[in-house]
Amino acid sequence: MNRRHWSNRLAVALAIALAACGRLPATGTTSLYDRLGGAGVMVPVVSETVDTIVADPEVNQSFQQVRLGRVKKHIHAFICELADGPCTYAGDPIKIVHAGLGIREKEFNALVQALRDALHRHGVPESAKNELLRRLAPLKPDIVTA
Amino acid sequence: MRIPALIALTALCATAQAAGMEVRVTDGAGAPLGEAVVYALPTSGASSPGGGGVFLIDQVNRKFVPVVSAVQTGTRINFPNKDDIRHHVYSFSPAKTFDIKLYHGTPANPVLFDKAGTVILGCNIHDNMVAYVLVVDTPYFAMTNAEGVARLDGMPAGTYRLEGWHPRIADPAHPPSKTIELAAEALPPLAFRIALGAAPNQPLFEE
């Protein structure tokens, strides 16, 4: 047995392992949450999205005096559950949560844009990003009430 | 025979008649202190008939109204939500631990405050929403006005321990106190000084 023999075996093993890796997304066993990058990506994405809105006086009125840590936790859990991740959203129904806030199209769009930007910054693949936004879209009538 | 009868009648009046007194509260620097509570506990320890009443603490524009209140043990407090949005009132205070979700236009059950002590209220959804309730084991209590003056009335003659409190009292374990003897006629005004500290910490509701 010489050195070359071993390096060949190593190359074969590596090739098999890489092939297996490459096949994973195609098997359909990976959740959207995983494709979004899991908690490591989505926790900061949600946090930055909320911070962007809070910093903008044009669209931040719904967040005034609001406990942001709690809101971020709830939004992350909601998205995680919606994206088939390992979370359970324990907050109130989305319609009740937003009732009375008088959210307009403008605020809603600003948040969607902030979310898009944050997902982009964190290198989330286009397909996963679009799939998440597609799943979030039906919530709009429960959120925009003004 | 007529005069002794009159004296006896007067004496009877004296024991039954209720009296009161004024308390002037200042802070550690001697400035008049508003929103302080003074209360008189009968030293006989005889528990007065329980509160049983209903008190209101509103939520208006993401604030509790009133911020400071005092109630007798046995009082139920209702929390009407006057805002369009939801609130989630809670307390971790030993005198009353509870949480109650309050949706716009949906009345919630009142909360019974059956133990004496200080209760700090917060809102799980909104920072800076805080209220203080002092629950006292007596019907004789009053809050100071902006001039630091509180008036206790309707107290039957007897011996009382008078105490003072403020949400920011520096040493809550040692409130100012004085034992008083109350007869038919009102006592001269009494002075209490309450040194203030930082507002007490309010733990977050983790949900």
XYZ file of C-alpha atoms in Angstrom:
353
model
C 0.000 0.000 0.000
C 1.520 3.243 -1.003
C 0.658 6.843 -0.509
C -0.986 7.170 -3.914
C -3.350 4.287 -3.196
C -4.641 6.093 -0.093
C -5.044 9.413 -1.787
C -7.147 7.710 -4.475
C -9.409 6.206 -1.875
C -9.717 9.582 -0.188
C -10.674 11.190 -3.470
C -13.379 8.584 -4.080
C -14.784 9.056 -0.573
C -14.821 12.817 -1.008
C -16.566 12.519 -4.345
C -19.291 10.338 -2.842
C -19.734 12.704 0.095
C -19.961 15.746 -2.172
C -22.413 14.014 -4.453
C -24.576 13.214 -1.445
C -24.431 16.846 -0.354
C -25.346 18.059 -3.783
C -28.349 15.765 -3.924
C -29.857 16.813 -0.610
C -31.943 19.820 -1.705
C -33.401 17.875 -4.590
C -34.797 15.144 -2.325
C -37.401 17.514 -0.872
C -36.554 16.671 2.724
C -35.075 20.114 3.407
C -37.583 22.570 4.833
C -37.982 26.106 3.565
C -36.679 27.233 6.965
C -33.449 25.308 6.334
C -33.144 26.757 2.842
C -33.563 30.222 4.366
C -30.543 29.424 6.523
C -32.301 28.354 9.730
C -32.142 30.282 13.002
C -28.579 31.420 12.327
C -29.863 33.540 9.444
C -33.510 34.139 10.252
C -33.080 35.422 13.832
C -30.835 38.306 12.661
C -32.954 38.815 9.514
C -36.085 39.400 11.633
C -34.190 41.572 14.099
C -32.715 43.777 11.371
C -36.060 44.028 9.564
C -37.778 45.327 12.705
C -34.883 47.679 13.491
C -35.041 49.139 9.964
C -38.740 49.954 10.363
C -38.351 51.313 13.898
C -35.623 53.679 12.659
C -37.888 55.138 9.955
C -40.246 57.818 11.328
C -42.351 57.537 8.154
C -43.475 54.000 8.935
C -42.663 53.227 12.588
C -45.859 54.367 14.361
C -47.129 50.840 15.073
C -43.926 50.017 16.917
C -43.923 52.974 19.268
C -43.453 51.979 22.921
C -43.626 48.365 21.834
C -41.415 45.735 23.472
C -39.285 44.984 20.429
C -37.535 41.919 21.852
C -40.884 40.226 22.295
C -42.113 41.240 18.832
C -38.930 39.929 17.190
C -39.258 36.638 19.044
C -42.882 36.248 17.920
C -42.206 37.230 14.279
C -39.312 34.787 14.089
C -41.402 31.947 15.558
C -44.240 32.753 13.154
C -41.973 32.738 10.082
C -40.161 29.626 11.312
C -43.449 27.739 11.699
C -44.759 29.040 8.359
C -41.530 27.843 6.716
C -41.911 24.342 8.224
C -39.148 24.963 10.745
C -38.956 23.523 14.267
C -40.884 26.340 16.000
C -44.334 26.907 17.419
C -45.845 30.367 17.196
C -47.455 31.094 20.581
C -48.783 34.578 19.860
C -52.310 35.719 19.091
C -53.806 35.315 15.599
C -52.293 37.793 13.107
C -55.586 39.625 12.646
C -55.955 40.247 16.405
C -52.310 41.229 16.782
C -52.695 44.004 14.200
C -56.248 45.093 15.087
C -56.595 48.796 15.758
C -53.093 49.681 14.625
C -54.442 51.300 11.449
C -51.636 49.926 9.306
C -51.613 51.329 5.771
C -50.291 49.871 2.533
C -47.235 52.093 2.925
C -46.187 50.575 6.272
C -46.863 47.052 5.038
C -44.777 47.572 1.889
C -41.957 49.154 3.878
C -41.746 46.071 6.092
C -41.804 43.689 3.140
C -39.001 45.691 1.507
C -36.965 45.719 4.748
C -37.407 41.927 4.975
C -36.346 41.475 1.323
C -33.247 43.611 1.894
C -32.287 41.723 5.062
C -32.734 38.321 3.343
C -30.581 39.582 0.462
C -27.857 40.889 2.810
C -27.672 37.484 4.462
C -27.251 35.738 1.115
C -30.544 33.830 1.199
C -31.092 32.164 -2.201
C -33.615 33.885 -4.459
C -35.880 30.808 -4.597
C -36.150 30.519 -0.808
C -36.714 34.262 -0.458
C -39.540 34.230 -3.004
C -41.124 31.145 -1.470
C -41.190 32.819 1.959
C -42.720 36.021 0.577
C -45.282 33.928 -1.328
C -46.322 32.223 1.930
C -46.486 35.537 3.800
C -48.569 37.337 1.152
C -52.011 35.970 2.178
C -51.617 37.687 5.575
C -51.902 41.134 4.040
C -55.694 41.561 4.463
C -55.329 40.738 8.187
C -52.573 43.337 8.617
C -53.507 46.264 6.358
C -56.716 47.738 7.774
C -56.452 51.431 6.907
C -81.461 64.450 86.442
C -81.543 66.293 83.202
C -77.913 67.381 83.116
C -76.351 63.943 83.758
C -78.580 62.540 81.035
C -77.302 65.171 78.625
C -73.695 64.397 79.547
C -74.300 60.700 78.998
C -75.839 61.422 75.624
C -72.875 63.594 74.638
C -70.472 60.847 75.663
C -72.410 58.370 73.555
C -72.139 60.718 70.605
C -68.403 61.037 71.150
C -67.719 57.319 70.904
C -69.878 56.858 67.834
C -68.828 59.995 66.013
C -66.317 59.637 63.246
C -63.364 61.938 62.924
C -60.515 62.481 60.564
C -57.187 64.100 60.118
C -54.922 65.728 57.607
C -51.486 64.410 56.702
C -48.880 66.487 54.886
C -46.302 64.422 53.031
C -42.953 65.722 51.809
C -40.075 64.014 50.030
C -36.571 63.656 51.451
C -35.754 67.229 50.414
C -38.873 68.611 52.105
C -40.853 69.307 48.911
C -44.596 68.466 48.910
C -45.112 64.925 47.619
C -48.159 64.082 45.490
C -49.385 60.543 44.755
C -48.332 59.351 48.196
C -50.780 57.166 50.110
C -51.458 57.481 53.834
C -53.473 54.815 55.584
C -54.614 54.142 59.140
C -54.613 50.585 60.484
C -56.707 50.077 63.641
C -54.276 48.755 66.293
C -57.005 46.533 67.682
C -56.259 44.397 64.632
C -59.991 44.066 64.145
C -60.305 43.487 60.456
C -62.638 45.987 58.920
C -65.329 44.757 56.606
C -63.625 43.840 53.312
C -63.567 46.169 50.353
C -65.838 44.261 48.020
C -65.987 47.240 45.688
C -64.835 47.542 42.105
C -62.078 49.933 41.112
C -61.061 50.933 37.572
C -57.622 51.250 36.039
C -58.018 52.313 32.401
C -55.577 51.976 29.567
C -55.577 55.125 27.492
C -53.032 56.016 24.789
C -50.732 53.222 25.942
C -50.742 54.429 29.542
C -52.430 53.245 32.730
C -54.862 55.736 34.239
C -54.410 56.273 37.132
C -50.729 55.401 37.467
C -50.928 55.236 41.265
C -53.883 53.975 43.243
C -54.777 52.519 46.615
C -57.535 50.021 47.335
C -58.746 48.077 50.335
C -58.126 44.329 50.420
C -61.069 42.527 48.869
C -61.444 45.086 46.087
C -61.808 43.920 42.494
C -60.031 45.953 39.846
C -61.398 46.194 36.335
C -59.015 47.059 33.513
C -61.076 48.641 30.716
C -59.032 48.934 27.529
C -59.919 52.328 26.031
C -57.337 51.929 23.281
C -58.063 50.446 19.849
C -55.142 48.074 20.263
C -54.643 45.174 22.603
C -52.866 45.220 25.952
C -51.634 42.425 28.178
C -51.569 43.495 31.814
C -49.489 41.486 34.261
C -47.946 41.546 37.718
C -45.260 39.444 39.356
C -45.756 41.122 42.741
C -46.219 38.666 45.640
C -49.357 40.527 46.774
C -51.000 39.666 43.436
C -49.521 37.686 40.559
C -51.660 37.585 37.440
C -51.834 38.338 33.752
C -54.813 39.257 31.663
C -55.083 39.876 27.923
C -57.228 42.882 27.120
C -58.630 43.236 23.636
C -60.340 46.329 22.360
C -64.080 46.143 22.905
C -63.933 42.860 24.808
C -64.575 43.302 28.534
C -62.475 41.083 30.787
C -63.270 39.825 34.273
C -62.170 42.049 37.155
C -59.165 40.901 39.190
C -59.517 40.387 42.969
C -56.841 42.021 45.146
C -57.166 40.097 48.404
C -53.722 40.516 49.942
C -52.157 43.671 51.373
C -48.997 44.900 49.687
C -47.633 46.747 46.682
C -48.564 45.523 43.206
C -46.622 46.729 40.165
C -48.504 46.427 36.885
C -46.920 46.266 33.459
C -48.019 45.586 29.905
C -46.363 42.700 28.126
C -46.782 44.422 24.770
C -45.760 47.991 25.627
C -42.684 49.313 27.365
C -43.120 52.216 29.753
C -46.645 51.170 30.711
C -46.480 50.902 34.462
C -48.914 51.366 37.333
C -48.720 50.909 41.080
C -51.471 49.682 43.367
C -51.137 49.771 47.130
C -53.500 47.229 48.682
C -54.251 48.084 52.316
C -56.058 46.185 55.056
C -58.182 49.149 56.057
C -60.942 51.326 54.644
C -59.118 54.443 55.940
C -56.669 55.597 53.314
C -56.159 58.626 51.100
C -53.804 59.865 48.407
C -51.962 63.153 48.612
C -52.773 65.888 46.127
C -50.142 67.943 44.288
C -49.634 69.969 47.492
C -48.764 66.777 49.359
C -51.944 66.862 51.445
C -54.166 63.846 52.150
C -57.289 63.804 54.294
C -58.497 60.767 56.197
C -62.157 60.891 57.143
C -64.887 58.823 58.702
C -62.617 57.097 61.205
C -64.270 55.899 64.434
C -62.507 57.033 67.610
C -59.737 54.673 68.580
C -56.043 53.911 68.241
C -54.479 53.619 64.798
C -51.082 53.070 63.277
C -50.740 55.596 60.509
C -48.337 54.774 57.680
C -47.184 56.470 54.490
C -46.185 55.070 51.090
C -45.125 56.235 47.660
C -44.298 54.103 44.568
C -40.707 55.324 44.734
C -40.263 55.030 48.506
C -36.526 54.432 49.099
C -37.024 51.963 51.972
C -40.359 50.170 51.496
C -39.675 47.908 54.491
C -39.672 50.931 56.809
C -42.454 53.338 55.833
C -42.955 56.409 58.002
C -45.422 55.523 60.744
C -47.001 57.009 63.828
C -49.490 55.731 66.370
C -52.399 58.086 66.908
C -55.265 58.328 69.380
C -58.360 59.564 67.658
C -61.199 61.062 69.697
C -64.317 62.794 68.457
C -62.527 65.938 67.371
C -60.086 65.994 64.486
C -56.364 65.853 65.254
C -53.996 68.608 64.134
C -52.256 67.925 60.790
C -49.487 65.364 60.885
C -46.285 65.517 58.832
C -44.685 62.533 57.064
C -41.420 62.565 55.177
C -40.816 59.883 52.537
C -37.307 59.638 51.072
C -37.529 58.642 47.421
C -35.348 56.226 45.477
C -35.402 54.873 41.953
C -38.633 53.468 40.550
C -38.764 49.753 41.408
C -37.677 47.328 38.715
C -40.391 45.620 36.804
C -39.570 42.125 35.584
C -40.461 41.341 31.977
C -43.206 38.911 31.162
C -41.557 36.224 29.047
C -44.109 35.393 26.417
